[in-house]
Amino acid sequence: MAKYYINAQHKLSKINKEIYGHFSEHLGRCIYGGIYVGEDSEIPNVNGMRTDVVEALKEIRIPVLRWPGGCFADEYHWKDGIGPKKLRKKMVNTHWGGVTEDNSFGTHEYMELCSQLGCETYINGNLGSGTVQEMSEWVEYMTLDGVSPMTDLRAANGREKPWKVDFFGVGNENWGCGGNMTPEYYANEYRRYQTYVRQYKDSDKPASIDNPERIRRIACGPNVDDIEWTQGLLKTLFRHCEAKFHGNTDGVSLHYYVLPEGFDNKVSATQFDEKMYYNTLSKAFYMQNLILMHQAVMDQYDPEKKLGLIVDEWGAWYAVEPGTNPGFLYQQNTMRDAMIAAITLNIFNKHSDRVKMANIAQTVNVLQSVLLTEGPRMVKTPTWHVFDLYKEHQDAQLVESSLESETIGEGEYLIQSITESASLDAEGNLHITVANLSPSKAYSLETVVQGMPGGPVSARILSGKIDDKNTFEQPELVGSKEFQGITRSENGFSLTIPACSVAAITIKA
Ligand code: AHR
């Protein structure tokens, strides 16, 4: 039996909805085929965007979508992707499979997609191989409401009004594919480039990652545990600034992929034993160490936590599916991935005082996708179902909670058996997400809730074997369903959570 304690009266940080964000790159079949099929496609679409994919993403309330990369971002020249499609320049996508990129999906198409999804925009600019002028003009093209060469160009391409850019990344992985820079060199470049990411609309409120009236600028942060990058970056960014927080940076990114031990592009997404399962999950828990490590540096410069840690690439990275282009990073998705998502999202919730946005890599057909497509067919992966179960946490208030669970695992790969987080929404409903990571053992949970809402308790559950998955032949093998086995007690509730399952519990106000 596990004891679970929740204090609904002790509100902590707000869980920004952007923590449930997504990332889509011009990589493999993410954009082309996965999201965008073109206006003339026989696959049902609205202005070229697949209807099934748009609907499935709306169902999980996608809050924000990062685009166009990734490594692709620092090779992307936005002017190649505007104007009549037939005249758009073609290029070689050198990072991802060496395929021809015809630029038929560009700025206007991305904005159309976000408008259909009803989500915020997160554009990643090109610092690695682009110019300051190019970045500056892109921001002008998208956001200026006035007369200028760029707004004339925008109007000539059919769009009079500006769009809203919510977040803007000034380069991507500039320690690697974005230019192989040192932290100090990048930070100086960042200072210069961001100067020309103009805020054309004034805001009376101070700069902060939580001020939606501004374009929030994200600097390229560390890869995994590269603390020297974080230190070098922040030291240079904050140098010669009178105020501790200088308002030129709203967020610092962090990239971390779960790479199972012995990663050599041969670890299968679907064929694995329990030892590999524990190995993979233990690496998912490492996200917590990374957040603590990098936030300790951020706290020195920004104790008030105005600067967000933006985990804009996370997820599992396995071998590509047999027979597919190695440069396309197409992998299947199992209940193991559902567990990775459950662990990671609970960690983000618990650290939502510093983690202000996160973007799973990637939305469709690439790495840990929420959706897979094949021609006209689409499946929702186990990871999609976790996003569905967790969606009530979006913009809710994290509350204090703790759980005593046993340690499970094999050999050196030890993990806690249960992970959880709890939040209170604006109407006073309490939402709890709990995952039992054991492949074989159910646990009974005795829960005490201080300040428990007075309404009924209900739950949904996603369960299966660790390697269960949805395929185009069997698209609904894995899915969530209502869970009857939960009972309300005088000061809480109890349930027995089955092995390898994720539950979303709601206590109504
Ligand atoms: O998501 C795939 C790639 O992983 C991205 O392009 C890059 O930023 C990271 O290395």
XYZ file of C-alpha atoms and ligand atoms in Angstrom:
519
model
C 0.000 0.000 0.000
C 1.230 3.534 -0.754
C 0.316 6.586 1.306
C -0.520 9.675 -0.727
C -0.943 13.107 0.789
C -2.371 16.167 -0.976
C -2.834 19.614 0.512
C -5.282 21.400 -1.775
C -5.050 24.491 0.430
C -1.359 24.937 -0.201
C -1.136 26.463 -3.657
C 2.280 26.629 -5.248
C 3.174 27.874 -8.742
C 0.913 28.208 -11.757
C 1.342 25.381 -14.261
C 1.669 27.368 -17.475
C -0.328 25.753 -20.235
C 2.773 26.080 -22.444
C 4.360 23.204 -20.501
C 2.079 21.048 -22.659
C 3.557 22.488 -25.865
C 4.739 20.771 -29.041
C 7.551 21.056 -31.550
C 7.384 20.583 -35.316
C 10.414 20.708 -37.589
C 10.994 20.372 -41.297
C 12.256 16.878 -40.615
C 11.105 13.648 -42.231
C 7.313 13.468 -42.366
C 6.525 15.851 -39.529
C 5.451 18.874 -41.556
C 5.101 17.358 -45.032
C 2.652 14.471 -44.980
C 2.161 14.596 -41.221
C 0.639 18.047 -40.862
C 0.600 19.646 -44.291
C -0.598 17.757 -47.356
C -1.362 20.714 -49.626
C -4.667 22.138 -50.745
C -5.021 19.677 -53.647
C -4.526 16.522 -51.582
C -7.202 13.838 -51.438
C -6.551 13.598 -47.725
C -9.209 15.759 -46.047
C -7.654 19.140 -45.294
C -8.399 22.782 -44.691
C -6.027 25.041 -46.594
C -3.602 22.163 -46.841
C -3.629 21.172 -43.128
C -4.758 17.618 -42.376
C -8.137 17.758 -40.682
C -7.570 14.575 -38.633
C -4.281 15.882 -37.234
C -5.643 19.343 -36.458
C -8.649 17.813 -34.678
C -6.496 15.394 -32.664
C -4.188 18.215 -31.541
C -7.139 20.410 -30.594
C -8.503 17.557 -28.501
C -5.428 17.669 -26.281
C -5.627 21.490 -26.262
C -2.261 22.093 -27.885
C -1.220 25.422 -26.342
C 1.834 26.362 -28.431
C 3.731 24.998 -31.424
C 7.447 25.561 -32.004
C 8.614 25.818 -35.655
C 10.589 25.486 -38.025
C 13.372 23.687 -36.092
C 15.532 22.337 -34.520
C 18.721 22.184 -36.508
C 16.690 23.148 -39.574
C 16.016 26.578 -38.050
C 19.628 27.725 -38.361
C 19.643 26.878 -42.068
C 16.228 28.291 -42.824
C 15.871 31.498 -44.788
C 12.326 32.654 -44.289
C 12.050 34.658 -47.509
C 12.384 31.379 -49.451
C 9.077 30.306 -47.907
C 6.777 33.182 -48.879
C 5.071 34.272 -52.100
C 3.631 32.141 -54.912
C 4.492 28.509 -54.197
C 5.689 27.759 -57.706
C 8.304 30.483 -57.430
C 9.597 29.469 -54.019
C 13.231 28.400 -53.902
C 14.043 24.776 -53.344
C 16.836 23.743 -51.006
C 18.492 20.607 -49.705
C 17.575 19.687 -46.157
C 21.141 18.745 -45.270
C 20.448 17.805 -41.669
C 17.549 15.535 -42.300
C 17.940 12.996 -45.058
C 19.294 15.324 -47.766
C 15.829 15.602 -49.281
C 14.555 18.514 -51.341
C 12.702 21.120 -49.324
C 10.350 22.964 -51.665
C 9.394 25.604 -49.107
C 5.691 25.125 -49.768
C 5.133 25.331 -46.020
C 6.391 28.725 -44.840
C 5.411 31.589 -42.573
C 1.860 32.058 -43.909
C 1.164 28.323 -43.704
C 2.532 28.083 -40.156
C 0.365 30.993 -39.037
C -2.649 29.393 -40.730
C -1.911 26.139 -38.885
C -1.682 27.862 -35.491
C -4.881 29.711 -36.197
C -6.678 26.430 -36.989
C -5.220 24.890 -33.833
C -6.061 27.952 -31.757
C -2.564 27.830 -30.271
C 0.231 30.280 -29.576
C 3.144 30.768 -31.936
C 6.792 29.999 -31.194
C 9.110 30.796 -34.081
C 12.758 29.786 -33.960
C 15.007 32.246 -35.797
C 18.249 31.603 -37.646
C 21.308 32.908 -35.835
C 23.731 30.232 -37.065
C 23.723 31.033 -40.777
C 21.353 33.991 -41.066
C 21.981 37.699 -40.667
C 20.726 40.154 -38.083
C 18.877 41.945 -40.873
C 17.153 38.733 -41.936
C 15.954 37.992 -38.411
C 14.889 41.572 -37.867
C 12.936 41.666 -41.130
C 11.176 38.418 -40.312
C 9.886 39.888 -37.053
C 8.893 43.070 -38.906
C 7.114 41.015 -41.602
C 5.130 39.084 -39.027
C 4.340 41.652 -36.368
C 4.509 45.259 -37.545
C 1.212 47.061 -37.991
C 2.288 50.022 -40.122
C 3.922 50.998 -43.353
C 7.291 49.448 -44.180
C 8.938 47.412 -46.915
C 8.171 44.221 -45.005
C 4.527 45.037 -44.354
C 4.121 45.916 -48.036
C 5.601 42.546 -48.910
C 3.264 40.821 -46.472
C 0.262 42.570 -47.983
C 1.427 41.656 -51.494
C 1.433 38.047 -50.304
C -2.167 38.334 -49.204
C -1.953 39.272 -45.536
C -2.753 42.831 -44.497
C -2.823 42.477 -40.739
C 0.122 41.440 -38.602
C 0.161 38.142 -36.770
C 1.022 37.628 -33.134
C 4.367 36.046 -32.367
C 4.250 34.854 -28.782
C 7.736 33.406 -28.452
C 10.857 33.841 -30.556
C 13.934 31.613 -30.278
C 17.172 33.394 -31.134
C 19.002 30.395 -32.595
C 18.827 26.697 -31.787
C 21.516 24.424 -30.336
C 24.183 26.988 -31.143
C 26.632 24.864 -29.144
C 26.209 22.260 -31.938
C 24.272 22.253 -35.196
C 23.530 25.979 -34.849
C 27.139 27.096 -35.341
C 29.358 25.198 -32.866
C 29.813 28.293 -30.718
C 31.217 28.790 -27.252
C 28.727 30.079 -24.651
C 30.379 33.506 -24.466
C 30.503 33.897 -28.233
C 26.879 32.845 -28.589
C 25.772 35.110 -25.745
C 27.350 38.126 -27.438
C 25.710 37.196 -30.715
C 22.435 36.730 -28.861
C 22.703 40.213 -27.364
C 23.175 41.675 -30.824
C 20.470 39.666 -32.624
C 17.815 40.072 -29.963
C 18.240 43.860 -30.089
C 16.583 43.776 -33.501
C 13.789 41.414 -32.500
C 11.670 44.516 -32.052
C 8.664 44.815 -29.819
C 6.462 46.774 -32.199
C 3.640 46.802 -29.685
C 4.258 48.545 -26.388
C 3.467 46.910 -23.090
C 3.152 48.701 -19.752
C 3.910 45.514 -17.899
C 7.507 44.530 -17.186
C 9.366 42.073 -19.355
C 8.887 38.537 -18.165
C 8.199 35.143 -19.652
C 4.644 35.568 -18.310
C 3.901 38.850 -20.127
C 1.831 37.838 -23.175
C 1.845 41.380 -24.574
C 5.484 40.970 -25.586
C 7.368 38.738 -27.971
C 9.152 36.605 -25.433
C 12.735 35.964 -26.493
C 14.316 32.614 -25.823
C 18.081 32.234 -25.720
C 19.746 28.956 -26.629
C 20.475 27.201 -23.366
C 22.359 24.048 -22.493
C 22.360 20.545 -23.842
C 21.629 18.059 -21.064
C 24.031 18.717 -18.145
C 26.306 21.291 -19.794
C 26.436 23.591 -16.801
C 29.372 25.517 -18.270
C 27.100 26.635 -21.081
C 24.477 27.879 -18.640
C 27.089 29.714 -16.557
C 28.904 31.237 -19.550
C 25.658 32.239 -21.208
C 24.098 33.949 -18.201
C 27.304 35.651 -17.123
C 27.594 37.275 -20.549
C 23.885 38.008 -20.927
C 23.686 39.806 -17.611
C 27.021 41.646 -17.939
C 26.845 45.459 -17.860
C 23.208 45.394 -16.904
C 22.203 47.539 -14.012
C 19.024 45.691 -13.264
C 19.493 42.078 -12.345
C 17.004 41.050 -14.966
C 17.658 43.101 -18.053
C 14.524 42.350 -19.996
C 16.246 41.174 -23.134
C 15.826 37.524 -22.390
C 12.623 35.912 -21.250
C 13.667 32.304 -21.396
C 16.626 29.958 -21.660
C 16.149 26.656 -23.436
C 17.184 23.187 -22.298
C 17.314 20.147 -24.562
C 17.230 16.656 -23.169
C 16.396 13.412 -24.957
C 15.952 10.059 -23.254
C 18.521 7.878 -24.976
C 18.451 4.327 -23.642
C 21.774 2.905 -22.480
C 24.017 1.657 -25.249
C 22.435 4.214 -27.578
C 23.935 3.611 -30.959
C 20.817 4.063 -33.030
C 20.063 0.381 -32.509
C 17.800 0.437 -29.474
C 14.373 -0.489 -30.745
C 11.265 1.548 -29.973
C 9.166 -1.596 -29.675
C 11.390 -4.624 -28.917
C 12.702 -4.356 -25.386
C 12.804 -6.287 -22.138
C 12.110 -5.143 -18.582
C 15.728 -4.261 -17.961
C 15.696 -1.886 -20.936
C 12.338 -0.537 -19.746
C 13.811 0.384 -16.355
C 16.932 1.727 -18.025
C 14.838 4.039 -20.198
C 12.584 5.230 -17.377
C 15.524 5.923 -15.079
C 16.760 8.301 -17.777
C 13.408 10.033 -17.911
C 13.712 10.788 -14.165
C 17.038 12.502 -14.882
C 15.030 15.482 -16.155
C 14.482 16.483 -12.514
C 18.251 16.616 -11.818
C 18.771 18.723 -14.922
C 16.128 21.246 -13.912
C 17.606 21.573 -10.420
C 21.122 21.897 -11.787
C 20.390 24.633 -14.326
C 17.940 26.511 -12.162
C 20.592 26.820 -9.446
C 22.609 28.927 -11.910
C 19.531 30.841 -13.070
C 18.633 31.626 -9.450
C 21.934 33.491 -9.014
C 21.005 35.962 -11.735
C 17.251 35.896 -11.526
C 16.062 35.000 -8.019
C 12.579 36.320 -8.782
C 12.171 33.714 -11.499
C 11.132 36.010 -14.315
C 13.311 34.061 -16.685
C 11.736 30.788 -17.765
C 13.500 27.499 -18.263
C 12.126 26.407 -21.620
C 12.515 22.682 -22.255
C 11.766 23.075 -25.932
C 12.997 19.640 -26.962
C 12.341 16.534 -24.894
C 11.264 12.947 -25.451
C 12.606 9.489 -26.252
C 15.005 8.843 -29.130
C 15.272 5.261 -30.410
C 16.296 3.509 -33.608
C 14.167 4.402 -36.622
C 11.550 1.883 -37.693
C 13.120 -0.812 -39.897
C 13.095 0.109 -43.575
C 12.563 3.841 -43.029
C 14.962 6.671 -43.943
C 17.453 7.021 -41.036
C 17.389 10.796 -41.531
C 13.639 10.934 -40.893
C 13.731 9.786 -37.232
C 10.442 7.905 -37.529
C 9.816 5.677 -34.495
C 6.883 3.782 -33.003
C 5.513 4.617 -29.590
C 4.535 2.230 -26.774
C 3.283 2.287 -23.203
C 6.941 2.777 -22.222
C 6.704 6.173 -23.932
C 3.450 6.889 -22.137
C 5.373 6.358 -18.897
C 8.170 8.673 -20.032
C 5.572 11.353 -20.770
C 3.814 10.781 -17.423
C 7.084 11.030 -15.470
C 8.283 14.088 -17.380
C 5.043 16.060 -17.251
C 4.719 15.425 -13.508
C 8.276 16.723 -13.081
C 7.466 19.835 -15.130
C 4.322 20.464 -13.073
C 6.302 20.193 -9.849
C 8.887 22.673 -11.166
C 6.481 25.064 -12.795
C 7.908 27.961 -10.809
C 10.880 27.818 -13.201
C 9.820 25.595 -16.114
C 7.548 27.892 -18.109
C 7.289 26.062 -21.393
C 8.162 22.639 -22.799
C 7.794 21.237 -26.299
C 7.792 17.512 -26.900
C 9.827 16.377 -29.908
C 8.028 16.067 -32.189
C 4.334 16.431 -32.948
C 3.835 13.952 -35.819
C 5.971 11.098 -37.262
C 9.260 12.151 -35.651
C 10.772 10.823 -32.373
C 8.258 10.665 -29.478
C 5.249 11.746 -31.491
C 1.724 12.125 -30.264
C 0.424 11.195 -33.713
C 1.601 8.882 -36.505
C 0.353 9.015 -40.080
C 0.570 6.804 -43.116
C -1.108 8.205 -46.212
C -4.671 9.035 -45.181
C -4.458 7.046 -41.927
C -3.604 8.449 -38.517
C -3.119 6.887 -35.080
C -2.993 8.462 -31.659
C -0.001 7.123 -29.764
C 0.084 6.201 -26.051
C 1.899 9.524 -25.560
C -1.098 11.374 -27.061
C -3.281 9.701 -24.435
C -1.063 10.967 -21.621
C -1.352 14.532 -22.953
C -5.095 13.982 -23.046
C -5.185 12.781 -19.428
C -2.979 15.632 -18.227
C -4.678 18.493 -20.075
C -6.647 19.697 -17.056
C -3.380 20.803 -15.446
C -3.013 23.509 -18.096
C -3.015 26.921 -16.376
C -4.092 25.336 -13.074
C -2.368 25.950 -9.757
C 0.068 23.318 -8.564
C -0.721 22.176 -5.010
C 1.463 20.449 -2.462
C 1.501 16.663 -2.684
C 3.768 13.788 -1.748
C 3.690 10.042 -2.015
C 5.623 7.246 -0.364
C 6.319 4.615 -2.988
C 8.725 1.704 -3.129
C 11.795 1.486 -5.308
C 11.620 -0.924 -8.217
C 13.984 -1.865 -11.039
C 16.654 -4.223 -12.258
C 20.369 -4.088 -11.581
C 21.545 -0.492 -11.448
C 18.357 0.846 -13.007
C 16.248 1.752 -10.012
C 13.237 4.050 -10.059
C 10.385 5.025 -7.781
C 7.306 2.944 -8.552
C 4.797 5.806 -8.648
C 4.933 9.384 -9.885
C 2.275 12.031 -9.316
C 1.275 15.702 -9.305
C -1.870 17.617 -8.345
C -3.398 20.964 -9.276
C -6.431 23.096 -8.600
C -8.191 24.727 -11.556
C -9.958 28.106 -11.652
C -13.304 26.509 -10.714
C -11.824 24.789 -7.659
C -11.727 21.284 -9.148
C -8.776 19.181 -8.030
C -6.856 17.281 -10.755
C -4.414 14.524 -9.928
C -2.247 12.542 -12.325
C -0.650 9.340 -11.057
C 1.403 6.757 -12.932
C 2.254 3.277 -11.683
C 5.505 2.455 -13.458
C 5.741 -1.161 -12.340
C 5.343 -3.537 -15.292
C 3.653 -6.164 -13.127
C 2.536 -4.951 -9.712
C -0.634 -3.069 -8.780
C -0.563 -0.715 -5.790
C -3.357 0.377 -3.523
C -3.238 4.092 -2.796
C -4.652 5.519 0.415
C -5.014 9.221 -0.175
C -5.573 11.972 2.339
C -6.636 15.313 0.861
C -6.501 18.369 3.056
C -9.039 20.947 1.924
C -10.790 18.437 -0.299
C -13.386 19.814 -2.723
C -16.903 18.714 -1.868
C -17.955 17.182 -5.194
C -17.741 13.657 -6.580
C -14.527 11.892 -7.517
C -13.974 10.321 -10.934
C -11.028 8.895 -12.841
C -9.821 7.856 -16.282
C -7.058 5.347 -16.832
C -4.592 4.310 -19.525
C -3.231 0.803 -18.983
C -1.433 -1.919 -20.834
C 1.691 -3.996 -21.178
C 4.940 -2.090 -21.376
C 5.301 -2.667 -25.122
C 1.667 -2.219 -26.149
C 1.211 0.215 -29.015
C -1.290 1.470 -31.552
C -0.704 0.556 -35.191
C -2.477 1.440 -38.419
C -3.964 -2.048 -38.335
C -4.986 -1.820 -34.669
C -5.283 1.907 -33.986
C -7.156 1.639 -30.709
C -5.432 -1.110 -28.798
C -4.149 1.446 -26.306
C -6.561 4.076 -25.051
C -7.929 5.599 -21.891
C -11.207 4.612 -20.315
C -13.279 5.462 -17.317
C -11.994 3.881 -14.103
C -14.645 2.628 -11.732
C -12.410 1.351 -8.948
C -12.004 4.605 -7.054
C -13.816 5.306 -3.799
C -14.214 8.465 -1.834
C -13.408 8.281 1.866
C -14.101 10.781 4.614
C -10.882 12.700 4.089
C -9.662 11.506 0.715
C -10.030 8.605 -1.664
C -8.582 5.182 -2.334
C -7.925 3.115 -5.405
C -5.799 0.248 -6.618
C -3.794 1.457 -9.550
C -3.028 -1.366 -12.001
C 0.492 -2.134 -13.205
C 1.799 -0.001 -16.057
C -0.914 2.592 -16.013
C -1.552 6.323 -15.884
C -4.616 7.696 -14.097
C -6.202 11.136 -14.159
C -8.392 11.714 -11.118
C -10.769 14.637 -10.666
C -12.524 15.775 -7.525
C -15.167 18.302 -8.454
C -15.563 21.522 -6.504
O 14.492 16.944 -32.769
C 15.526 16.523 -33.602
C 16.789 17.363 -33.441
O 17.313 17.173 -32.179
C 16.610 18.857 -33.546
O 16.622 19.310 -34.848
C 17.802 19.368 -32.817
O 17.582 20.634 -32.249
C 18.096 18.285 -31.802
O 19.422 17.916 -31.804
